[in-house]
Amino acid sequence: MIYLDYAATTPVDQRVLDRMLPYFRENYGNPSSVHRLGQKAEAAVDEAREKVAAVLHGKPEEIIFTSCGSESDNLALRGAAIARRNASGEKWILTSKTEHHAVSKTAEQLEKEYDFLLEWLDVDEHGTTTPESLNKAVCSDTALASVMYANNEIGTINPIYELAVIAKANNILFHTDAVQAAAYLDVNVEKLDVNLMSLGGHKFYGPKGVGALYVRKGTGLVPHLTGGGQEFSLRAGTHNVPYIVGFAEALHLVAKEREERTSHVKPLRDQIIGRVLEEISDSKLTGHPENRLPNHASFVFKDVDGNLLLQLLDSAGFACSSGSACKTGNPEPSEVITSLGFTRDWALGSLRVTLGVDSNPEQIESFLKTLPELVEKARGLNKK
Ligand SMILES: *Cc1c(COP(=O)(O)O)cnc(C)c1O
């Protein structure tokens, strides 16, 4: 099996796993315990927090460990929106339809169940949330804007600093979902100037089931998991010590190896994009042609059932992904793809190919040799 789905998840780096293992059976203490075993675990969590803060250029007390990227998004949106409204009454939330569901569904819930007002920010044909679209939407009653750093389905990178500047000038809290971006982009919160930023470990060779939320000092947050006083009383629950240790080590390694990881995947990605568009008729790139994640290629093929194509690829030994969350019966195109303006006959045929540390030229060559005939096969079956 050739794995081309690193945007869905990544294998745990061996060095990360080696760091984690002692915290399962040797140093298994509860960081909240007073005894030495507890203190040892607490020291590991403290060290992890410092490591994460160093990569983010934030302070350790601005890092909240969570159970995943989705939880970080939930805590950021719900926690900050409610705290903001409690403090000064603002009711509007701004986000876009290209956001991960962890953000967009949370925003919809805030509208439905918590009486917030929700406005969807426009995106351009590349899926970029532009400064103009944010400028157009802000008003004096806006509580929070949330715009993702890089899109998981189409790879587009948003101008986070430019957006954050507008938010700041209008006294609006700004959150960015950097879960997909952190594997390749600089997550320096001083440069980005955001109030809140979400991260998830398994997108950058850390374990699944652990994430972090950066919360700039002074940003009010209502906890959504109440109980013990862990994580500055913002997120109750006994610390998942090995996973937190693994998360920090994985993030540390990304920062250290960012350039070589980028120069490893980028030429392979460019080869995929170039050859697919050249060799497959009725194919288009989705997302931004240049301003996109270096490991990310995504396409739509006209009159192709994306799910069928994935099955054909799987049978041929390639693990890829599609934007459309279509199940058998009633396929619905992905909202991210349709928000770029593609009609249904294009939007249903989406394919995402994402690379990582173990990708190599032989794999890509073999993929590029196989894909055109599988697209034609899927097209043939679509017509029947
Ligand atoms: C994967 C992903 C998430 C969700 O992260 P989990 O850790 O899987 O919950 C959120 N946002 C983006 C952009 C993602 O790619």
mmCIF file of C-alpha atoms and ligand atoms in Angstrom:
data_model
loop_
_atom_site.group_PDB
_atom_site.id
_atom_site.type_symbol
_atom_site.label_atom_id
_atom_site.label_comp_id
_atom_site.label_asym_id
_atom_site.label_seq_id
_atom_site.Cartn_x
_atom_site.Cartn_y
_atom_site.Cartn_z
ATOM 1 C CA MET A 1 0.000 0.000 0.000
ATOM 2 C CA ILE A 2 1.328 3.424 -0.966
ATOM 3 C CA TYR A 3 0.138 6.029 1.532
ATOM 4 C CA LEU A 4 -0.824 9.375 -0.013
ATOM 5 C CA ASP A 5 -3.147 10.616 2.717
ATOM 6 C CA TYR A 6 -0.911 12.477 5.188
ATOM 7 C CA ALA A 7 -3.524 15.235 5.556
ATOM 8 C CA ALA A 8 -5.852 12.670 7.146
ATOM 9 C CA THR A 9 -3.243 11.482 9.594
ATOM 10 C CA THR A 10 0.440 10.615 9.899
ATOM 11 C CA PRO A 11 2.303 7.706 11.507
ATOM 12 C CA VAL A 12 3.888 8.448 14.882
ATOM 13 C CA ASP A 13 7.569 9.332 14.498
ATOM 14 C CA GLN A 14 9.747 6.684 16.171
ATOM 15 C CA ARG A 15 11.566 9.387 18.169
ATOM 16 C CA VAL A 16 8.202 10.635 19.442
ATOM 17 C CA LEU A 17 7.125 7.144 20.461
ATOM 18 C CA ASP A 18 10.427 6.591 22.290
ATOM 19 C CA ARG A 19 9.767 9.723 24.350
ATOM 20 C CA MET A 20 6.232 8.614 25.173
ATOM 21 C CA LEU A 21 6.811 5.018 26.243
ATOM 22 C CA PRO A 22 8.295 5.616 29.745
ATOM 23 C CA TYR A 23 5.113 7.447 30.747
ATOM 24 C CA PHE A 24 2.889 4.402 30.329
ATOM 25 C CA ARG A 25 4.457 1.960 32.806
ATOM 26 C CA GLU A 26 7.388 3.575 34.628
ATOM 27 C CA ASN A 27 6.385 7.199 35.224
ATOM 28 C CA TYR A 28 2.674 6.628 35.317
ATOM 29 C CA GLY A 29 1.882 9.067 38.121
ATOM 30 C CA ASN A 30 -0.965 11.558 38.100
ATOM 31 C CA PRO A 31 0.522 15.064 37.703
ATOM 32 C CA SER A 32 -1.968 16.332 40.299
ATOM 33 C CA SER A 33 -0.636 13.955 42.991
ATOM 34 C CA VAL A 34 1.630 15.283 45.732
ATOM 35 C CA HIS A 35 4.035 12.316 45.876
ATOM 36 C CA ARG A 36 7.206 11.974 43.843
ATOM 37 C CA LEU A 37 5.662 9.814 41.129
ATOM 38 C CA GLY A 38 3.100 12.549 40.592
ATOM 39 C CA GLN A 39 5.747 15.244 40.608
ATOM 40 C CA LYS A 40 7.706 13.398 37.959
ATOM 41 C CA ALA A 41 4.650 13.311 35.722
ATOM 42 C CA GLU A 42 3.956 16.960 36.437
ATOM 43 C CA ALA A 43 7.519 17.838 35.462
ATOM 44 C CA ALA A 44 7.007 16.020 32.152
ATOM 45 C CA VAL A 45 3.829 18.013 31.432
ATOM 46 C CA ASP A 46 5.566 21.263 32.402
ATOM 47 C CA GLU A 47 8.495 20.476 30.152
ATOM 48 C CA ALA A 48 6.123 19.640 27.286
ATOM 49 C CA ARG A 49 4.302 22.940 27.788
ATOM 50 C CA GLU A 50 7.577 24.860 27.649
ATOM 51 C CA LYS A 51 8.607 23.010 24.508
ATOM 52 C CA VAL A 52 5.325 23.879 22.789
ATOM 53 C CA ALA A 53 5.505 27.487 23.958
ATOM 54 C CA ALA A 54 9.032 27.781 22.548
ATOM 55 C CA VAL A 55 7.895 26.664 19.068
ATOM 56 C CA LEU A 56 4.891 29.000 19.190
ATOM 57 C CA HIS A 57 6.860 31.940 20.644
ATOM 58 C CA GLY A 58 4.222 32.122 23.364
ATOM 59 C CA LYS A 59 4.335 31.665 27.125
ATOM 60 C CA PRO A 60 3.887 28.264 28.783
ATOM 61 C CA GLU A 61 0.771 29.504 30.590
ATOM 62 C CA GLU A 62 -0.783 30.314 27.218
ATOM 63 C CA ILE A 63 -0.781 26.635 26.164
ATOM 64 C CA ILE A 64 -3.819 24.460 26.986
ATOM 65 C CA PHE A 65 -3.506 20.748 26.242
ATOM 66 C CA THR A 66 -6.674 19.143 24.861
ATOM 67 C CA SER A 67 -7.733 15.763 23.497
ATOM 68 C CA CYS A 68 -7.550 16.685 19.794
ATOM 69 C CA GLY A 69 -7.644 19.468 17.241
ATOM 70 C CA SER A 70 -11.432 19.355 17.216
ATOM 71 C CA GLU A 71 -11.569 19.935 20.942
ATOM 72 C CA SER A 72 -9.202 22.885 20.625
ATOM 73 C CA ASP A 73 -11.491 24.408 17.983
ATOM 74 C CA ASN A 74 -14.543 23.810 20.184
ATOM 75 C CA LEU A 75 -12.919 25.350 23.244
ATOM 76 C CA ALA A 76 -11.709 28.338 21.247
ATOM 77 C CA LEU A 77 -15.008 29.162 19.588
ATOM 78 C CA ARG A 78 -17.480 28.331 22.312
ATOM 79 C CA GLY A 79 -15.213 29.393 25.170
ATOM 80 C CA ALA A 80 -14.137 32.710 23.692
ATOM 81 C CA ALA A 81 -17.488 33.667 22.147
ATOM 82 C CA ILE A 82 -19.394 33.123 25.382
ATOM 83 C CA ALA A 83 -16.762 34.855 27.517
ATOM 84 C CA ARG A 84 -16.709 37.784 25.132
ATOM 85 C CA ARG A 85 -20.472 38.167 25.128
ATOM 86 C CA ASN A 86 -20.536 37.928 28.925
ATOM 87 C CA ALA A 87 -17.895 40.644 29.174
ATOM 88 C CA SER A 88 -19.120 43.139 26.614
ATOM 89 C CA GLY A 89 -22.205 41.859 24.820
ATOM 90 C CA GLU A 90 -20.960 41.247 21.241
ATOM 91 C CA LYS A 91 -23.000 38.627 19.402
ATOM 92 C CA TRP A 92 -21.630 38.106 15.902
ATOM 93 C CA ILE A 93 -19.374 35.232 14.911
ATOM 94 C CA LEU A 94 -17.583 35.290 11.554
ATOM 95 C CA THR A 95 -16.198 32.200 9.854
ATOM 96 C CA SER A 96 -16.251 30.558 6.432
ATOM 97 C CA LYS A 97 -17.788 27.487 4.816
ATOM 98 C CA THR A 98 -14.347 26.168 3.930
ATOM 99 C CA GLU A 99 -13.501 25.662 7.603
ATOM 100 C CA HIS A 100 -13.119 22.193 9.080
ATOM 101 C CA HIS A 101 -16.399 20.973 10.601
ATOM 102 C CA ALA A 102 -14.837 21.295 14.058
ATOM 103 C CA VAL A 103 -15.131 25.053 13.480
ATOM 104 C CA SER A 104 -18.133 25.402 11.152
ATOM 105 C CA LYS A 105 -20.414 23.019 13.087
ATOM 106 C CA THR A 106 -19.418 24.660 16.358
ATOM 107 C CA ALA A 107 -20.265 28.071 14.894
ATOM 108 C CA GLU A 108 -23.629 26.711 13.727
ATOM 109 C CA GLN A 109 -24.314 25.329 17.188
ATOM 110 C CA LEU A 110 -23.469 28.682 18.750
ATOM 111 C CA GLU A 111 -26.046 30.243 16.456
ATOM 112 C CA LYS A 112 -28.749 27.619 17.053
ATOM 113 C CA GLU A 113 -28.347 26.808 20.740
ATOM 114 C CA TYR A 114 -26.579 29.817 22.205
ATOM 115 C CA ASP A 115 -28.273 32.707 20.369
ATOM 116 C CA PHE A 116 -25.217 34.016 18.631
ATOM 117 C CA LEU A 117 -25.460 35.547 15.162
ATOM 118 C CA LEU A 118 -23.421 33.868 12.461
ATOM 119 C CA GLU A 119 -22.107 35.291 9.218
ATOM 120 C CA TRP A 120 -20.222 33.219 6.656
ATOM 121 C CA LEU A 121 -17.205 34.986 5.201
ATOM 122 C CA ASP A 122 -16.833 34.852 1.417
ATOM 123 C CA VAL A 123 -13.956 32.934 -0.092
ATOM 124 C CA ASP A 124 -12.454 33.544 -3.530
ATOM 125 C CA GLU A 125 -12.155 30.930 -6.303
ATOM 126 C CA HIS A 126 -9.056 29.460 -4.615
ATOM 127 C CA GLY A 127 -10.783 29.124 -1.273
ATOM 128 C CA THR A 128 -8.872 32.039 0.262
ATOM 129 C CA THR A 129 -10.590 34.071 2.959
ATOM 130 C CA THR A 130 -9.377 37.498 1.932
ATOM 131 C CA PRO A 131 -8.823 40.595 4.101
ATOM 132 C CA GLU A 132 -11.539 42.277 1.994
ATOM 133 C CA SER A 133 -14.118 39.651 2.939
ATOM 134 C CA LEU A 134 -13.339 40.099 6.636
ATOM 135 C CA ASN A 135 -13.328 43.889 6.337
ATOM 136 C CA LYS A 136 -16.754 43.747 4.714
ATOM 137 C CA ALA A 137 -18.238 41.598 7.490
ATOM 138 C CA VAL A 138 -16.938 43.209 10.688
ATOM 139 C CA CYS A 139 -19.183 45.432 12.758
ATOM 140 C CA SER A 140 -19.094 46.916 16.235
ATOM 141 C CA ASP A 141 -21.093 43.920 17.512
ATOM 142 C CA THR A 142 -18.635 41.245 16.326
ATOM 143 C CA ALA A 143 -17.286 38.951 19.061
ATOM 144 C CA LEU A 144 -15.026 36.554 17.214
ATOM 145 C CA ALA A 145 -13.658 35.659 13.792
ATOM 146 C CA SER A 146 -12.249 32.222 13.010
ATOM 147 C CA VAL A 147 -10.260 31.557 9.836
ATOM 148 C CA MET A 148 -8.139 28.475 9.244
ATOM 149 C CA TYR A 149 -4.415 28.822 8.570
ATOM 150 C CA ALA A 150 -4.343 26.147 5.847
ATOM 151 C CA ASN A 151 -7.212 24.185 4.411
ATOM 152 C CA ASN A 152 -7.214 20.413 4.867
ATOM 153 C CA GLU A 153 -9.197 19.642 1.697
ATOM 154 C CA ILE A 154 -7.689 22.036 -0.836
ATOM 155 C CA GLY A 155 -4.383 23.067 0.760
ATOM 156 C CA THR A 156 -4.954 26.827 0.425
ATOM 157 C CA ILE A 157 -3.032 28.990 2.905
ATOM 158 C CA ASN A 158 -4.912 31.991 4.296
ATOM 159 C CA PRO A 159 -3.264 35.382 5.022
ATOM 160 C CA ILE A 160 -3.601 34.984 8.787
ATOM 161 C CA TYR A 161 -1.513 37.969 9.852
ATOM 162 C CA GLU A 162 -3.396 40.340 7.510
ATOM 163 C CA LEU A 163 -6.712 39.006 8.819
ATOM 164 C CA ALA A 164 -5.599 39.225 12.446
ATOM 165 C CA VAL A 165 -4.592 42.866 11.946
ATOM 166 C CA ILE A 166 -8.116 43.692 10.774
ATOM 167 C CA ALA A 167 -9.639 41.819 13.696
ATOM 168 C CA LYS A 168 -7.390 43.629 16.167
ATOM 169 C CA ALA A 169 -8.172 47.047 14.671
ATOM 170 C CA ASN A 170 -11.874 46.292 15.121
ATOM 171 C CA ASN A 171 -11.501 44.899 18.647
ATOM 172 C CA ILE A 172 -12.508 41.371 17.582
ATOM 173 C CA LEU A 173 -11.043 38.138 18.918
ATOM 174 C CA PHE A 174 -9.265 36.153 16.225
ATOM 175 C CA HIS A 175 -8.900 32.359 16.194
ATOM 176 C CA THR A 176 -7.060 30.288 13.635
ATOM 177 C CA ASP A 177 -7.331 26.537 13.153
ATOM 178 C CA ALA A 178 -3.697 25.630 12.429
ATOM 179 C CA VAL A 179 -4.240 21.874 12.731
ATOM 180 C CA GLN A 180 -3.326 21.201 9.105
ATOM 181 C CA ALA A 181 -0.857 24.070 8.761
ATOM 182 C CA ALA A 182 1.441 23.201 11.651
ATOM 183 C CA ALA A 183 3.101 20.342 9.778
ATOM 184 C CA TYR A 184 4.721 22.807 7.346
ATOM 185 C CA LEU A 185 4.084 26.449 8.222
ATOM 186 C CA ASP A 186 5.523 28.754 10.837
ATOM 187 C CA VAL A 187 3.180 28.783 13.838
ATOM 188 C CA ASN A 188 4.783 31.769 15.547
ATOM 189 C CA VAL A 189 1.923 33.512 17.377
ATOM 190 C CA GLU A 190 3.893 36.748 17.662
ATOM 191 C CA LYS A 191 4.201 36.978 13.894
ATOM 192 C CA LEU A 192 0.655 35.777 13.279
ATOM 193 C CA ASP A 193 -0.723 38.030 16.028
ATOM 194 C CA VAL A 194 -3.729 35.781 16.756
ATOM 195 C CA ASN A 195 -5.594 35.481 20.058
ATOM 196 C CA LEU A 196 -6.270 31.772 19.753
ATOM 197 C CA MET A 197 -4.724 28.970 17.696
ATOM 198 C CA SER A 198 -5.621 25.256 17.510
ATOM 199 C CA LEU A 199 -3.178 22.384 16.963
ATOM 200 C CA GLY A 200 -3.605 18.617 16.695
ATOM 201 C CA GLY A 201 -0.800 16.091 17.252
ATOM 202 C CA HIS A 202 -1.582 13.416 14.695
ATOM 203 C CA LYS A 203 -1.229 15.722 11.691
ATOM 204 C CA PHE A 204 2.506 16.134 12.354
ATOM 205 C CA TYR A 205 3.729 12.666 13.357
ATOM 206 C CA GLY A 206 2.490 12.874 16.933
ATOM 207 C CA PRO A 207 -0.136 10.582 18.445
ATOM 208 C CA LYS A 208 -3.869 10.809 17.780
ATOM 209 C CA GLY A 209 -6.040 11.995 20.641
ATOM 210 C CA VAL A 210 -4.010 14.987 21.801
ATOM 211 C CA GLY A 211 -4.082 18.640 20.802
ATOM 212 C CA ALA A 212 -3.361 22.082 22.125
ATOM 213 C CA LEU A 213 -4.962 25.477 22.127
ATOM 214 C CA TYR A 214 -2.883 28.626 22.290
ATOM 215 C CA VAL A 215 -4.743 31.286 24.298
ATOM 216 C CA ARG A 216 -3.127 34.722 24.327
ATOM 217 C CA LYS A 217 -2.800 36.169 27.826
ATOM 218 C CA GLY A 218 -5.843 38.278 28.659
ATOM 219 C CA THR A 219 -8.200 36.389 26.329
ATOM 220 C CA GLY A 220 -11.271 35.381 28.326
ATOM 221 C CA LEU A 221 -12.362 31.773 27.958
ATOM 222 C CA VAL A 222 -15.285 29.864 29.479
ATOM 223 C CA PRO A 223 -14.207 26.249 30.086
ATOM 224 C CA HIS A 224 -16.273 23.607 28.295
ATOM 225 C CA LEU A 225 -14.945 20.737 30.398
ATOM 226 C CA THR A 226 -15.466 21.563 34.049
ATOM 227 C CA GLY A 227 -14.108 19.627 37.005
ATOM 228 C CA GLY A 228 -10.567 19.603 38.368
ATOM 229 C CA GLY A 229 -8.235 22.564 38.132
ATOM 230 C CA GLN A 230 -6.027 21.138 35.378
ATOM 231 C CA GLU A 231 -4.896 23.380 32.524
ATOM 232 C CA PHE A 232 -5.422 26.602 34.492
ATOM 233 C CA SER A 233 -9.011 25.484 35.202
ATOM 234 C CA LEU A 234 -9.818 25.798 31.502
ATOM 235 C CA ARG A 235 -9.882 22.094 30.689
ATOM 236 C CA ALA A 236 -10.553 19.579 33.459
ATOM 237 C CA GLY A 237 -9.418 15.964 33.315
ATOM 238 C CA THR A 238 -6.315 14.059 34.390
ATOM 239 C CA HIS A 239 -3.484 14.865 32.002
ATOM 240 C CA ASN A 240 -2.787 12.347 29.269
ATOM 241 C CA VAL A 241 0.900 12.477 30.144
ATOM 242 C CA PRO A 242 2.437 10.216 27.448
ATOM 243 C CA TYR A 243 0.408 11.859 24.697
ATOM 244 C CA ILE A 244 1.214 15.370 25.872
ATOM 245 C CA VAL A 245 4.911 14.431 25.942
ATOM 246 C CA GLY A 246 4.549 12.983 22.427
ATOM 247 C CA PHE A 247 2.702 16.032 21.142
ATOM 248 C CA ALA A 248 5.441 18.375 22.361
ATOM 249 C CA GLU A 249 8.244 16.262 20.925
ATOM 250 C CA ALA A 250 6.470 15.989 17.547
ATOM 251 C CA LEU A 251 5.953 19.753 17.377
ATOM 252 C CA HIS A 252 9.560 20.366 18.404
ATOM 253 C CA LEU A 253 10.713 18.095 15.565
ATOM 254 C CA VAL A 254 8.488 19.853 13.008
ATOM 255 C CA ALA A 255 10.034 23.192 13.897
ATOM 256 C CA LYS A 256 13.542 21.743 13.720
ATOM 257 C CA GLU A 257 13.030 19.870 10.439
ATOM 258 C CA ARG A 258 10.512 22.138 8.694
ATOM 259 C CA GLU A 259 12.816 23.144 5.844
ATOM 260 C CA GLU A 260 14.026 19.674 4.954
ATOM 261 C CA ARG A 261 10.524 18.230 5.197
ATOM 262 C CA THR A 262 9.260 20.954 2.884
ATOM 263 C CA SER A 263 12.013 20.534 0.316
ATOM 264 C CA HIS A 264 11.400 16.774 0.383
ATOM 265 C CA VAL A 265 7.682 16.916 -0.495
ATOM 266 C CA LYS A 266 7.382 20.039 -2.617
ATOM 267 C CA PRO A 267 9.001 18.802 -5.852
ATOM 268 C CA LEU A 268 6.993 15.592 -5.623
ATOM 269 C CA ARG A 269 3.797 17.600 -5.169
ATOM 270 C CA ASP A 270 4.653 19.833 -8.122
ATOM 271 C CA GLN A 271 5.256 16.773 -10.252
ATOM 272 C CA ILE A 272 1.827 15.392 -9.327
ATOM 273 C CA ILE A 273 0.045 18.662 -10.071
ATOM 274 C CA GLY A 274 1.846 19.195 -13.374
ATOM 275 C CA ARG A 275 1.342 15.710 -14.732
ATOM 276 C CA VAL A 276 -2.260 15.239 -13.605
ATOM 277 C CA LEU A 277 -3.390 18.485 -15.238
ATOM 278 C CA GLU A 278 -1.421 17.666 -18.381
ATOM 279 C CA GLU A 279 -2.344 14.021 -18.798
ATOM 280 C CA ILE A 280 -5.939 13.807 -17.587
ATOM 281 C CA SER A 281 -8.665 15.512 -19.601
ATOM 282 C CA ASP A 282 -11.311 17.547 -17.795
ATOM 283 C CA SER A 283 -9.176 17.870 -14.656
ATOM 284 C CA LYS A 284 -8.702 20.971 -12.536
ATOM 285 C CA LEU A 285 -6.625 21.869 -9.523
ATOM 286 C CA THR A 286 -8.626 22.867 -6.453
ATOM 287 C CA GLY A 287 -7.249 25.446 -4.043
ATOM 288 C CA HIS A 288 -4.543 27.986 -4.656
ATOM 289 C CA PRO A 289 -1.986 27.219 -7.399
ATOM 290 C CA GLU A 290 1.002 28.613 -5.440
ATOM 291 C CA ASN A 291 -0.140 29.619 -2.007
ATOM 292 C CA ARG A 292 -0.821 26.079 -0.794
ATOM 293 C CA LEU A 293 0.655 23.518 1.584
ATOM 294 C CA PRO A 294 3.866 22.048 0.114
ATOM 295 C CA ASN A 295 2.663 18.439 0.522
ATOM 296 C CA HIS A 296 -0.846 18.978 -0.840
ATOM 297 C CA ALA A 297 -2.276 18.320 -4.311
ATOM 298 C CA SER A 298 -6.035 18.319 -4.866
ATOM 299 C CA PHE A 299 -8.152 18.031 -7.976
ATOM 300 C CA VAL A 300 -11.613 17.662 -9.401
ATOM 301 C CA PHE A 301 -12.364 15.445 -12.403
ATOM 302 C CA LYS A 302 -15.520 16.082 -14.390
ATOM 303 C CA ASP A 303 -18.116 13.280 -14.414
ATOM 304 C CA VAL A 304 -16.273 11.064 -11.953
ATOM 305 C CA ASP A 305 -17.664 9.569 -8.741
ATOM 306 C CA GLY A 306 -14.932 10.516 -6.273
ATOM 307 C CA ASN A 307 -15.714 7.658 -3.925
ATOM 308 C CA LEU A 308 -15.555 5.133 -6.732
ATOM 309 C CA LEU A 309 -12.202 6.542 -7.797
ATOM 310 C CA LEU A 310 -10.927 6.129 -4.232
ATOM 311 C CA GLN A 311 -12.034 2.503 -4.235
ATOM 312 C CA LEU A 312 -10.322 1.867 -7.558
ATOM 313 C CA LEU A 313 -7.162 3.510 -6.216
ATOM 314 C CA ASP A 314 -7.363 1.440 -3.059
ATOM 315 C CA SER A 315 -7.631 -1.774 -5.096
ATOM 316 C CA ALA A 316 -4.586 -0.654 -7.063
ATOM 317 C CA GLY A 317 -2.659 -0.091 -3.805
ATOM 318 C CA PHE A 318 -2.947 3.662 -3.248
ATOM 319 C CA ALA A 319 -4.442 5.297 -0.143
ATOM 320 C CA CYS A 320 -5.843 8.706 -1.139
ATOM 321 C CA SER A 321 -8.755 10.826 -0.060
ATOM 322 C CA SER A 322 -11.620 12.795 -1.550
ATOM 323 C CA GLY A 323 -13.204 16.026 -0.498
ATOM 324 C CA SER A 324 -16.730 14.736 -0.873
ATOM 325 C CA ALA A 325 -18.112 12.966 2.148
ATOM 326 C CA CYS A 326 -20.441 10.985 -0.089
ATOM 327 C CA LYS A 327 -21.810 7.676 1.052
ATOM 328 C CA THR A 328 -23.513 5.219 -1.263
ATOM 329 C CA GLY A 329 -26.973 6.299 -2.333
ATOM 330 C CA ASN A 330 -27.066 10.041 -2.045
ATOM 331 C CA PRO A 331 -23.671 11.525 -2.775
ATOM 332 C CA GLU A 332 -23.331 15.126 -1.650
ATOM 333 C CA PRO A 333 -20.384 17.163 -2.852
ATOM 334 C CA SER A 334 -18.154 18.720 -0.211
ATOM 335 C CA GLU A 335 -19.143 22.230 0.827
ATOM 336 C CA VAL A 336 -15.522 23.267 0.540
ATOM 337 C CA ILE A 337 -15.408 22.281 -3.133
ATOM 338 C CA THR A 338 -18.806 23.790 -3.990
ATOM 339 C CA SER A 339 -17.875 27.052 -2.250
ATOM 340 C CA LEU A 340 -15.117 27.417 -4.868
ATOM 341 C CA GLY A 341 -17.863 27.615 -7.484
ATOM 342 C CA PHE A 342 -17.650 24.111 -8.975
ATOM 343 C CA THR A 343 -20.888 22.623 -10.276
ATOM 344 C CA ARG A 344 -22.038 19.209 -9.095
ATOM 345 C CA ASP A 345 -20.674 17.315 -12.130
ATOM 346 C CA TRP A 346 -17.200 18.543 -11.177
ATOM 347 C CA ALA A 347 -17.503 18.748 -7.396
ATOM 348 C CA LEU A 348 -18.389 15.074 -6.924
ATOM 349 C CA GLY A 349 -15.134 13.987 -8.565
ATOM 350 C CA SER A 350 -12.631 15.326 -6.055
ATOM 351 C CA LEU A 351 -9.306 13.737 -5.185
ATOM 352 C CA ARG A 352 -6.762 14.747 -2.546
ATOM 353 C CA VAL A 353 -3.186 13.486 -2.668
ATOM 354 C CA THR A 354 -1.049 14.452 0.321
ATOM 355 C CA LEU A 355 2.593 13.564 0.868
ATOM 356 C CA GLY A 356 4.855 13.053 3.841
ATOM 357 C CA VAL A 357 8.198 11.867 5.136
ATOM 358 C CA ASP A 358 8.013 8.394 3.573
ATOM 359 C CA SER A 359 6.865 9.563 0.137
ATOM 360 C CA ASN A 360 9.418 8.949 -2.619
ATOM 361 C CA PRO A 361 9.761 9.487 -6.384
ATOM 362 C CA GLU A 362 9.139 5.801 -7.214
ATOM 363 C CA GLN A 363 5.780 5.901 -5.412
ATOM 364 C CA ILE A 364 4.772 9.069 -7.211
ATOM 365 C CA GLU A 365 5.824 7.686 -10.583
ATOM 366 C CA SER A 366 3.793 4.557 -9.989
ATOM 367 C CA PHE A 367 0.792 6.631 -8.867
ATOM 368 C CA LEU A 368 1.001 8.916 -11.899
ATOM 369 C CA LYS A 369 1.184 5.913 -14.225
ATOM 370 C CA THR A 370 -1.937 4.374 -12.690
ATOM 371 C CA LEU A 371 -4.201 7.361 -12.100
ATOM 372 C CA PRO A 372 -5.180 8.317 -15.697
ATOM 373 C CA GLU A 373 -6.598 4.886 -16.524
ATOM 374 C CA LEU A 374 -8.483 4.718 -13.231
ATOM 375 C CA VAL A 375 -10.057 8.126 -13.862
ATOM 376 C CA GLU A 376 -11.144 6.918 -17.315
ATOM 377 C CA LYS A 377 -12.497 3.711 -15.794
ATOM 378 C CA ALA A 378 -14.470 5.678 -13.194
ATOM 379 C CA ARG A 379 -15.809 7.937 -15.961
ATOM 380 C CA GLY A 380 -16.951 4.926 -17.958
ATOM 381 C CA LEU A 381 -18.755 3.479 -14.951
ATOM 382 C CA ASN A 382 -20.316 6.872 -14.204
ATOM 383 C CA LYS A 383 -22.013 6.942 -17.607
ATOM 384 C CA LYS A 384 -23.733 3.577 -17.107
HETATM 385 C C1 LIG B 1 -7.685 17.191 11.249
HETATM 386 C C2 LIG B 1 -8.173 18.564 11.391
HETATM 387 C C3 LIG B 1 -8.961 18.949 12.490
HETATM 388 C C4 LIG B 1 -9.387 17.969 13.551
HETATM 389 O O1 LIG B 1 -8.303 17.511 14.311
HETATM 390 P P1 LIG B 1 -8.468 16.175 15.181
HETATM 391 O O2 LIG B 1 -7.222 16.141 16.001
HETATM 392 O O3 LIG B 1 -8.535 15.063 14.197
HETATM 393 O O4 LIG B 1 -9.703 16.332 15.966
HETATM 394 C C5 LIG B 1 -9.369 20.256 12.576
HETATM 395 N N1 LIG B 1 -9.033 21.154 11.640
HETATM 396 C C6 LIG B 1 -8.279 20.834 10.570
HETATM 397 C C7 LIG B 1 -7.927 21.883 9.578
HETATM 398 C C8 LIG B 1 -7.827 19.530 10.402
HETATM 399 O O5 LIG B 1 -7.094 19.214 9.338
#
